[in-house]
């Protein structure tokens, strides 16, 4: 049997290596991230939402209670309500990507983690546990290997005592496979012990449990359940097979109203450890590519193949499990070839970085053709709907570090394009356009008739167009651009040209819109909406030229006449919308006008961009969503402003809570920012924060013809001291992989694979070649007055 925390074994390093190389080290040195930054956990049991870790592989997502396994649902504030639109109690959800029910809401499956014990006085159950029953408690999320482990000594109501250890992971290589291992050792036990393995039907949301056509089987140690999503009636199946210790009597069936499973009854030998391993297979009819085989058969095959060793080689129970775990961990280690590391003086910041990367990586996978909801698959907050969060906040860092994972975001929109075209054809009055495609603000399959998505926040269309073009910039894949990116970009340009209304003076206005600042509704000629629309049309014209295609004449004519973002002649700021008064006390919910500077890169003088940042940052709700300070930090970095450190610190410090350093949507757990309870885990916030490193400190920008960098570091303190090193390893551009090592004196750029590439900085242009690192000047941001 492997040690309890076997999944951490490959991280154990000598004490002398635990420190990340500091500012005084040679630039040639390769950084080593400290072990503590990879493993987060708690020694104190408290069953509340922010204390619960999660696992995921981009297809499966599972929230795990602090108890270590099982189903839990909140009953007291702030756990008794989640974010708009569900506003239902928070719970330990089991989700799969793209499994939608009504109104673009993700349907939730039975919780598949339950593997537990009981005696005659009660079961180890997250809904019934009290802290007084537990001792020697430890829960840890090993982000480097994608494993959650929980170890505890439980005393039952009648006084029986056992040590319990759970190891749970969603397999990174075999995406349909979830694994739950329980090691139980009786310390003081009288009478029989029951071990129960089941699927908890109380976790089902927005779906109906179907009659059980394949009953639980003691002969094969297997069980399953099927559900059908609301409205769409899409079938999904969970099936499991348990490897149980030799010598036990056969299991009995444990099927009931709330569970499908098996139970083993035996009298434990004191001090002997019994290992049960539950292999769970999951499949749904919504999976892409669409499945030819019955989803129930696929789920059963996955569980059986894992249990009998078909995936990684046969052998006894221990070796089968060990090989599967090794394959899973190696797949995670491969992902971490792209990483961001900071100096040893900032251990908490390093942990936040790894937790943020883990939040992204756990919720995407290659070839998935599924985008990312604001909470990913960590919960059904925001009902799992797809927003602009994916393209604007999560996608850029993914595209920089893992373009193969980021591709799913643009693939999702391409797959939804036929429905987006239908939205205009069939609902032209609702979307206020007669040509092109309309992607709903809240999206499942992208069809308004099904998703019931809102229509005023049309800047989403430009956000999608920009993301499509950025994928081409990042990969240079012209075939993809012609076949996949161009159809989406073209349809969005057509949409904007027909959405704009011609004025008597010949100009075009865009009326009746909600901008990113959701405190303002039904605006005309909103700066970000109009500016991003102009940018989207210009991108379409440029892509047509790249591909040797003729751009419609209307694109050029309309884009020249759309009312551009208006400037206040005295303050030299862009006015948020027509009729906006720069002298008013109006507050913004979140970043809006500043998005013209980044990520939209709408052309403007530098002083206007700086003025926009300073003016609107001071007027933005401090209780607003987490990602606002991220984009403000990136803009401050771009112009070398002393406010960078303030924005950078605010990009994560008020929002990261709990032992697992998850982002909360706002800085409080209570209703705020004009909405209900915040989303948690807020993957959007994690993605925005990570961009402050790749696009802020490294100053990276996507370009067709080279790598643009503008490295910068600040003298002001972050978490007690100034950053002395930020190392971005495994960045990607058009088939090249490169590292960017930023220190206050200089920045070193190293090509680790691929052909030579042009690198452009503010000082000029150079060629990056293998074996010849580039040494660049690092811009140093001066301290704030009095700082």
CSV table of C-alpha atoms in Angstrom, one decimal, residues 166-553:
chain,number,residue,atom,x,y,z
A,166,UNK,CA,-9.6,9.5,1.1
A,167,UNK,CA,-7.7,10.2,-2.1
A,168,UNK,CA,-9.8,11.6,-4.9
A,169,UNK,CA,-9.0,12.7,-8.5
A,170,UNK,CA,-10.6,13.3,-11.9
A,171,UNK,CA,-8.2,11.5,-14.2
A,172,UNK,CA,-6.3,14.0,-16.4
A,173,UNK,CA,-5.5,11.5,-19.1
A,174,UNK,CA,-8.8,9.5,-19.1
A,175,UNK,CA,-11.3,12.3,-18.9
A,176,UNK,CA,-14.4,10.2,-18.2
A,177,UNK,CA,-12.8,8.6,-15.2
A,178,UNK,CA,-13.1,9.7,-11.6
A,179,UNK,CA,-11.3,7.8,-8.8
A,180,UNK,CA,-12.1,7.7,-5.0
A,181,UNK,CA,-9.9,5.7,-2.7
A,182,UNK,CA,-10.6,5.1,1.0
A,183,UNK,CA,-8.2,3.6,3.4
A,184,UNK,CA,-9.9,2.7,6.7
A,185,UNK,CA,-8.1,1.4,9.9
A,186,UNK,CA,-10.1,0.5,12.9
A,187,UNK,CA,-8.4,1.9,16.0
A,188,UNK,CA,-11.0,1.0,18.6
A,189,UNK,CA,-14.0,-0.8,17.2
A,190,UNK,CA,-16.6,-3.2,18.6
A,191,UNK,CA,-19.1,-5.0,16.4
A,192,UNK,CA,-19.4,-4.9,12.6
A,193,UNK,CA,-18.4,-2.1,10.2
A,194,UNK,CA,-20.2,-1.2,7.0
A,195,UNK,CA,-18.4,0.4,4.0
A,196,UNK,CA,-20.8,2.1,1.7
A,197,UNK,CA,-20.1,3.1,-1.9
A,198,UNK,CA,-22.8,4.9,-3.8
A,199,UNK,CA,-23.9,7.7,-6.1
A,200,UNK,CA,-25.8,10.4,-4.2
A,201,UNK,CA,-28.9,11.4,-6.1
A,202,UNK,CA,-29.4,14.5,-3.9
A,203,UNK,CA,-26.7,16.1,-6.0
A,204,UNK,CA,-28.9,16.1,-9.2
A,205,UNK,CA,-30.0,19.5,-10.3
A,206,UNK,CA,-32.1,20.5,-13.4
A,207,UNK,CA,-32.5,16.9,-14.4
A,208,UNK,CA,-34.6,13.8,-13.7
A,209,UNK,CA,-33.3,10.5,-12.4
A,210,UNK,CA,-34.3,7.8,-14.9
A,211,UNK,CA,-35.6,4.3,-13.9
A,212,UNK,CA,-32.6,2.1,-13.1
A,213,UNK,CA,-32.4,-0.3,-16.1
A,214,UNK,CA,-29.1,-1.8,-14.9
A,215,UNK,CA,-29.4,-2.6,-11.2
A,216,UNK,CA,-26.5,-2.5,-8.8
A,217,UNK,CA,-24.6,-5.8,-8.8
A,218,UNK,CA,-22.9,-7.5,-5.9
A,219,UNK,CA,-21.4,-10.0,-8.3
A,220,UNK,CA,-19.5,-7.4,-10.2
A,221,UNK,CA,-19.1,-4.8,-7.4
A,222,UNK,CA,-20.8,-2.2,-9.7
A,223,UNK,CA,-23.7,0.3,-9.7
A,224,UNK,CA,-24.9,3.1,-11.9
A,225,UNK,CA,-27.6,5.7,-12.4
A,226,UNK,CA,-28.9,7.6,-15.4
A,227,UNK,CA,-30.4,11.1,-15.6
A,228,UNK,CA,-32.1,13.2,-18.3
A,229,UNK,CA,-31.5,17.0,-18.3
A,230,UNK,CA,-34.5,19.3,-18.1
A,231,UNK,CA,-36.1,20.5,-21.3
A,232,UNK,CA,-33.5,19.0,-23.6
A,233,UNK,CA,-33.8,15.5,-22.1
A,234,UNK,CA,-30.2,14.7,-22.7
A,235,UNK,CA,-29.1,11.5,-21.1
A,236,UNK,CA,-26.0,11.2,-18.8
A,237,UNK,CA,-24.8,8.1,-16.9
A,238,UNK,CA,-22.5,7.5,-14.0
A,239,UNK,CA,-21.3,4.0,-13.4
A,240,UNK,CA,-18.8,2.6,-10.9
A,241,UNK,CA,-16.9,-0.5,-10.1
A,242,UNK,CA,-15.3,-1.0,-6.7
A,243,UNK,CA,-12.1,-2.9,-5.9
A,244,UNK,CA,-12.6,-4.2,-2.4
A,245,UNK,CA,-10.2,-6.1,-0.1
A,246,UNK,CA,-9.8,-9.8,-0.5
A,247,UNK,CA,-11.6,-12.1,2.0
A,248,UNK,CA,-14.7,-10.0,2.6
A,249,UNK,CA,-18.1,-11.3,2.2
A,250,UNK,CA,-19.9,-10.2,-1.0
A,251,UNK,CA,-21.5,-6.7,-1.0
A,252,UNK,CA,-25.2,-6.1,-0.7
A,253,UNK,CA,-27.2,-3.7,-2.8
A,254,UNK,CA,-27.7,-0.3,-1.3
A,255,UNK,CA,-30.2,1.3,-3.6
A,256,UNK,CA,-32.8,3.7,-2.3
A,257,UNK,CA,-34.5,7.0,-3.0
A,258,UNK,CA,-31.3,9.0,-2.6
A,259,UNK,CA,-28.6,6.5,-3.6
A,260,UNK,CA,-27.5,3.8,-6.0
A,261,UNK,CA,-24.7,1.6,-4.6
A,262,UNK,CA,-23.3,-1.2,-2.6
A,263,UNK,CA,-22.4,-2.0,1.0
A,264,UNK,CA,-19.8,-4.4,2.6
A,265,UNK,CA,-20.3,-5.7,6.2
A,266,UNK,CA,-17.4,-7.1,8.1
A,267,UNK,CA,-15.8,-7.1,11.5
A,268,UNK,CA,-12.5,-5.2,11.2
A,269,UNK,CA,-9.3,-6.3,12.8
A,270,UNK,CA,-7.9,-3.6,15.0
A,271,UNK,CA,-4.8,-2.0,13.3
A,272,UNK,CA,-5.5,-3.5,9.9
A,273,UNK,CA,-6.0,-1.1,7.0
A,274,UNK,CA,-8.7,-2.0,4.5
A,275,UNK,CA,-8.5,-0.3,1.0
A,276,UNK,CA,-11.6,0.3,-1.2
A,277,UNK,CA,-11.2,2.0,-4.6
A,278,UNK,CA,-14.1,3.3,-6.5
A,279,UNK,CA,-13.7,3.8,-10.2
A,280,UNK,CA,-16.4,6.0,-11.7
A,281,UNK,CA,-17.2,6.3,-15.4
A,282,UNK,CA,-19.2,9.2,-16.8
A,283,UNK,CA,-20.7,9.8,-20.2
A,284,UNK,CA,-23.4,12.0,-21.7
A,285,UNK,CA,-25.2,12.3,-25.0
A,286,UNK,CA,-24.0,15.9,-25.2
A,287,UNK,CA,-20.4,14.9,-25.3
A,288,UNK,CA,-18.3,16.2,-28.2
A,289,UNK,CA,-17.5,14.5,-30.5
A,290,UNK,CA,-20.9,13.0,-30.3
A,291,UNK,CA,-21.0,9.4,-29.1
A,292,UNK,CA,-22.1,6.6,-31.4
A,293,UNK,CA,-22.2,4.1,-28.5
A,294,UNK,CA,-24.9,4.2,-25.8
A,295,UNK,CA,-23.7,6.5,-23.0
A,296,UNK,CA,-24.5,3.9,-20.4
A,297,UNK,CA,-22.3,1.3,-22.0
A,298,UNK,CA,-19.4,3.8,-22.3
A,299,UNK,CA,-19.7,4.7,-18.6
A,300,UNK,CA,-19.7,1.1,-17.6
A,301,UNK,CA,-16.7,0.3,-19.9
A,302,UNK,CA,-14.7,3.2,-18.4
A,303,UNK,CA,-15.3,2.0,-14.8
A,304,UNK,CA,-14.6,-1.6,-15.6
A,305,UNK,CA,-11.5,-0.9,-17.6
A,306,UNK,CA,-10.0,1.2,-14.8
A,307,UNK,CA,-10.8,-1.5,-12.2
A,308,UNK,CA,-9.4,-4.4,-14.2
A,309,UNK,CA,-6.2,-2.6,-15.3
A,310,UNK,CA,-7.0,-2.3,-19.0
A,311,UNK,CA,-5.9,1.3,-19.1
A,312,UNK,CA,-2.4,1.1,-17.7
A,313,UNK,CA,-1.7,-2.6,-17.4
A,314,UNK,CA,-3.0,-5.3,-15.2
A,315,UNK,CA,-1.9,-6.7,-11.8
A,316,UNK,CA,-3.2,-6.7,-8.3
A,317,UNK,CA,-5.4,-3.9,-6.9
A,318,UNK,CA,-2.5,-1.9,-5.6
A,319,UNK,CA,-0.5,-1.9,-8.8
A,320,UNK,CA,-3.5,-1.1,-11.0
A,321,UNK,CA,-4.3,1.9,-8.8
A,322,UNK,CA,-0.7,3.0,-8.7
A,323,UNK,CA,-0.3,3.0,-12.5
A,324,UNK,CA,-3.5,4.9,-13.0
A,325,UNK,CA,-2.4,7.5,-10.4
A,326,UNK,CA,1.0,7.8,-12.0
A,327,UNK,CA,-0.5,8.4,-15.4
A,328,UNK,CA,-2.8,11.0,-14.0
A,329,UNK,CA,0.0,12.8,-12.1
A,330,UNK,CA,2.2,12.8,-15.1
A,331,UNK,CA,-0.5,14.4,-17.2
A,332,UNK,CA,-0.7,17.2,-14.6
A,333,UNK,CA,3.1,17.5,-14.5
A,334,UNK,CA,3.1,18.0,-18.2
A,335,UNK,CA,0.7,20.9,-17.9
A,336,UNK,CA,3.0,22.5,-15.3
A,337,UNK,CA,5.8,22.8,-17.9
A,338,UNK,CA,4.1,26.2,-18.3
A,339,UNK,CA,4.1,28.0,-15.0
A,340,UNK,CA,4.8,31.4,-13.3
A,341,UNK,CA,7.2,31.6,-10.4
A,342,UNK,CA,8.2,34.5,-8.1
A,343,UNK,CA,11.0,35.0,-5.7
A,344,UNK,CA,11.3,33.3,-2.3
A,345,UNK,CA,10.2,36.4,-0.4
A,346,UNK,CA,6.6,36.0,-1.7
A,347,UNK,CA,5.4,32.5,-0.7
A,348,UNK,CA,1.8,33.5,-0.3
A,349,UNK,CA,1.7,35.2,-3.7
A,350,UNK,CA,3.3,32.1,-5.2
A,351,UNK,CA,0.6,29.9,-3.7
A,352,UNK,CA,-2.1,32.3,-5.1
A,353,UNK,CA,-0.5,32.0,-8.6
A,354,UNK,CA,-0.5,28.2,-8.5
A,355,UNK,CA,-4.0,28.1,-7.1
A,356,UNK,CA,-5.1,30.4,-10.0
A,357,UNK,CA,-3.4,28.4,-12.6
A,358,UNK,CA,-4.9,25.2,-11.1
A,359,UNK,CA,-8.3,26.8,-11.3
A,360,UNK,CA,-7.9,27.4,-15.0
A,361,UNK,CA,-6.2,24.1,-15.9
A,362,UNK,CA,-8.7,22.0,-13.9
A,363,UNK,CA,-11.5,23.4,-16.0
A,364,UNK,CA,-10.2,23.1,-19.5
A,365,UNK,CA,-8.9,20.2,-21.7
A,366,UNK,CA,-7.6,19.7,-25.2
A,367,UNK,CA,-10.2,18.9,-27.9
A,368,UNK,CA,-13.1,19.6,-25.5
A,369,UNK,CA,-14.8,22.2,-27.8
A,370,UNK,CA,-16.4,23.6,-24.6
A,371,UNK,CA,-15.9,27.0,-23.2
A,372,UNK,CA,-15.4,28.0,-19.5
A,373,UNK,CA,-18.2,29.3,-17.3
A,374,UNK,CA,-17.3,32.0,-14.6
A,375,UNK,CA,-17.0,29.2,-12.0
A,376,UNK,CA,-15.8,26.6,-14.5
A,377,UNK,CA,-16.8,23.2,-13.3
A,378,UNK,CA,-16.1,23.9,-9.7
A,379,UNK,CA,-19.8,24.8,-9.0
A,380,UNK,CA,-23.0,25.7,-10.8
A,381,UNK,CA,-22.7,29.3,-9.8
A,382,UNK,CA,-24.0,31.5,-12.7
A,383,UNK,CA,-25.6,28.2,-13.6
A,384,UNK,CA,-22.6,27.1,-15.7
A,385,UNK,CA,-23.5,29.5,-18.5
A,386,UNK,CA,-20.9,30.9,-20.8
A,387,UNK,CA,-20.3,34.6,-20.7
A,388,UNK,CA,-17.6,37.0,-22.1
A,389,UNK,CA,-15.6,35.9,-19.0
A,390,UNK,CA,-14.1,33.1,-21.1
A,391,UNK,CA,-12.8,35.2,-24.0
A,392,UNK,CA,-11.8,38.3,-22.1
A,393,UNK,CA,-10.6,37.1,-18.7
A,394,UNK,CA,-9.6,33.4,-18.8
A,395,UNK,CA,-8.6,32.8,-22.5
A,396,UNK,CA,-5.6,35.2,-22.9
A,397,UNK,CA,-3.5,33.5,-20.2
A,398,UNK,CA,-4.5,30.1,-21.5
A,399,UNK,CA,-3.6,31.1,-25.0
A,400,UNK,CA,-0.2,32.3,-23.8
A,401,UNK,CA,0.7,29.2,-21.8
A,402,UNK,CA,-1.4,26.4,-23.3
A,403,UNK,CA,-2.8,27.3,-26.8
A,404,UNK,CA,-4.0,23.7,-27.1
A,405,UNK,CA,-6.3,24.2,-24.1
A,406,UNK,CA,-7.4,27.7,-25.1
A,407,UNK,CA,-8.5,26.4,-28.5
A,408,UNK,CA,-11.6,24.9,-26.9
A,409,UNK,CA,-12.9,28.4,-26.2
A,410,UNK,CA,-12.8,29.5,-29.9
A,411,UNK,CA,-14.0,26.0,-31.0
A,412,UNK,CA,-17.1,26.5,-28.8
A,413,UNK,CA,-18.0,29.7,-30.6
A,414,UNK,CA,-17.5,28.1,-34.0
A,415,UNK,CA,-19.7,25.2,-33.1
A,416,UNK,CA,-22.4,27.7,-32.0
A,417,UNK,CA,-22.1,29.8,-35.1
A,418,UNK,CA,-25.1,28.1,-36.9
A,419,UNK,CA,-27.3,28.9,-34.0
A,420,UNK,CA,-25.9,32.5,-33.8
A,421,UNK,CA,-26.8,32.9,-37.4
A,422,UNK,CA,-30.3,31.6,-36.7
A,423,UNK,CA,-30.7,34.1,-33.9
A,424,UNK,CA,-30.5,36.9,-36.5
A,425,UNK,CA,-32.6,35.1,-39.1
A,426,UNK,CA,-35.4,34.2,-36.7
A,427,UNK,CA,-35.2,37.0,-34.1
A,428,UNK,CA,-34.0,40.0,-36.0
A,429,UNK,CA,-36.3,42.4,-34.0
A,430,UNK,CA,-35.0,41.1,-30.7
A,431,UNK,CA,-31.3,41.3,-31.6
A,432,UNK,CA,-31.9,44.5,-33.7
A,433,UNK,CA,-30.0,43.3,-36.7
A,434,UNK,CA,-30.8,41.9,-40.1
A,435,UNK,CA,-27.4,40.3,-41.1
A,436,UNK,CA,-24.7,38.3,-39.5
A,437,UNK,CA,-24.7,36.3,-36.3
A,438,UNK,CA,-25.6,37.1,-32.7
A,439,UNK,CA,-24.1,35.1,-29.8
A,440,UNK,CA,-26.2,35.4,-26.6
A,441,UNK,CA,-24.8,37.1,-23.5
A,442,UNK,CA,-25.6,33.9,-21.5
A,443,UNK,CA,-25.0,30.9,-23.6
A,444,UNK,CA,-25.3,27.1,-23.6
A,445,UNK,CA,-25.8,26.0,-27.2
A,446,UNK,CA,-26.0,29.6,-28.4
A,447,UNK,CA,-29.6,29.6,-29.6
A,448,UNK,CA,-31.7,32.3,-28.1
A,449,UNK,CA,-34.9,30.3,-28.3
A,450,UNK,CA,-33.3,27.7,-26.0
A,451,UNK,CA,-30.8,29.7,-24.0
A,452,UNK,CA,-33.0,32.8,-23.4
A,453,UNK,CA,-29.9,34.9,-23.4
A,454,UNK,CA,-29.9,38.6,-22.9
A,455,UNK,CA,-29.4,40.9,-25.9
A,456,UNK,CA,-28.2,44.4,-24.8
A,457,UNK,CA,-24.6,43.5,-23.9
A,458,UNK,CA,-23.5,43.3,-27.5
A,459,UNK,CA,-19.8,44.1,-26.8
A,460,UNK,CA,-19.7,40.3,-26.4
A,461,UNK,CA,-19.6,40.0,-30.2
A,462,UNK,CA,-16.4,42.0,-30.4
A,463,UNK,CA,-14.9,40.1,-27.5
A,464,UNK,CA,-15.5,36.9,-29.4
A,465,UNK,CA,-14.1,38.4,-32.7
A,466,UNK,CA,-10.9,39.5,-30.9
A,467,UNK,CA,-10.4,36.1,-29.3
A,468,UNK,CA,-10.7,34.4,-32.7
A,469,UNK,CA,-8.1,36.7,-34.2
A,470,UNK,CA,-5.8,36.3,-31.2
A,471,UNK,CA,-5.8,32.6,-31.7
A,472,UNK,CA,-4.4,33.2,-35.2
A,473,UNK,CA,-1.9,35.6,-33.8
A,474,UNK,CA,-0.8,33.1,-31.2
A,475,UNK,CA,-0.6,30.0,-33.5
A,476,UNK,CA,-0.1,31.4,-37.1
A,477,UNK,CA,-2.5,28.7,-38.2
A,478,UNK,CA,-3.9,30.2,-41.4
A,479,UNK,CA,-5.8,27.1,-42.3
A,480,UNK,CA,-7.7,27.4,-39.0
A,481,UNK,CA,-8.2,31.1,-39.7
A,482,UNK,CA,-9.8,30.5,-43.1
A,483,UNK,CA,-12.0,27.6,-42.1
A,484,UNK,CA,-12.9,28.4,-38.5
A,485,UNK,CA,-12.0,31.9,-37.4
A,486,UNK,CA,-13.0,33.8,-40.5
A,487,UNK,CA,-16.6,32.6,-40.6
A,488,UNK,CA,-17.1,33.8,-37.0
A,489,UNK,CA,-15.3,37.1,-37.5
A,490,UNK,CA,-17.2,37.8,-40.8
A,491,UNK,CA,-20.6,37.1,-39.2
A,492,UNK,CA,-19.8,39.5,-36.3
A,493,UNK,CA,-18.8,42.3,-38.7
A,494,UNK,CA,-22.0,41.8,-40.7
A,495,UNK,CA,-24.0,41.9,-37.4
A,496,UNK,CA,-22.4,45.2,-36.3
A,497,UNK,CA,-23.0,46.8,-39.7
A,498,UNK,CA,-26.7,46.0,-39.5
A,499,UNK,CA,-27.0,46.7,-35.8
A,500,UNK,CA,-25.8,50.3,-36.2
A,501,UNK,CA,-28.5,52.9,-36.9
A,502,UNK,CA,-27.9,55.7,-39.5
A,503,UNK,CA,-28.3,59.2,-38.2
A,504,UNK,CA,-29.5,62.2,-40.2
A,505,UNK,CA,-25.9,63.5,-40.4
A,506,UNK,CA,-24.7,60.2,-42.0
A,507,UNK,CA,-23.1,58.9,-38.9
A,508,UNK,CA,-24.1,55.6,-37.3
A,509,UNK,CA,-25.1,55.1,-33.7
A,510,UNK,CA,-25.4,52.0,-31.7
A,511,UNK,CA,-28.4,52.4,-29.4
A,512,UNK,CA,-30.0,50.4,-26.5
A,513,UNK,CA,-26.9,48.7,-25.1
A,514,UNK,CA,-25.6,47.7,-21.7
A,515,UNK,CA,-21.9,48.0,-21.4
A,516,UNK,CA,-19.5,46.0,-19.2
A,517,UNK,CA,-20.6,48.5,-16.4
A,518,UNK,CA,-23.9,46.9,-15.6
A,519,UNK,CA,-25.0,49.8,-13.5
A,520,UNK,CA,-25.7,51.6,-16.8
A,521,UNK,CA,-28.4,50.2,-19.1
A,522,UNK,CA,-30.0,51.2,-22.4
A,523,UNK,CA,-27.1,53.5,-23.4
A,524,UNK,CA,-26.4,55.0,-26.8
A,525,UNK,CA,-23.0,55.2,-28.3
A,526,UNK,CA,-21.3,53.6,-25.3
A,527,UNK,CA,-17.5,54.1,-25.6
A,528,UNK,CA,-16.5,50.4,-25.2
A,529,UNK,CA,-19.4,49.1,-27.2
A,530,UNK,CA,-18.8,51.4,-30.2
A,531,UNK,CA,-15.0,51.2,-30.0
A,532,UNK,CA,-15.0,47.5,-29.8
A,533,UNK,CA,-17.5,47.3,-32.7
A,534,UNK,CA,-15.2,49.4,-34.8
A,535,UNK,CA,-12.2,47.2,-33.9
A,536,UNK,CA,-14.2,44.0,-34.7
A,537,UNK,CA,-15.0,45.3,-38.2
A,538,UNK,CA,-11.4,46.4,-38.8
A,539,UNK,CA,-10.3,43.0,-37.8
A,540,UNK,CA,-12.7,41.4,-40.3
A,541,UNK,CA,-11.3,43.7,-43.0
A,542,UNK,CA,-7.7,42.8,-42.1
A,543,UNK,CA,-8.5,39.0,-42.0
A,544,UNK,CA,-10.1,39.2,-45.4
A,545,UNK,CA,-7.0,40.8,-46.8
A,546,UNK,CA,-4.8,38.1,-45.1
A,547,UNK,CA,-6.9,35.4,-46.8
A,548,UNK,CA,-7.0,37.1,-50.1
A,549,UNK,CA,-10.8,37.7,-49.9
A,550,UNK,CA,-12.9,40.7,-50.8
A,551,UNK,CA,-14.3,42.5,-47.7
A,552,UNK,CA,-17.9,43.9,-48.2
A,553,UNK,CA,-17.8,47.6,-49.0
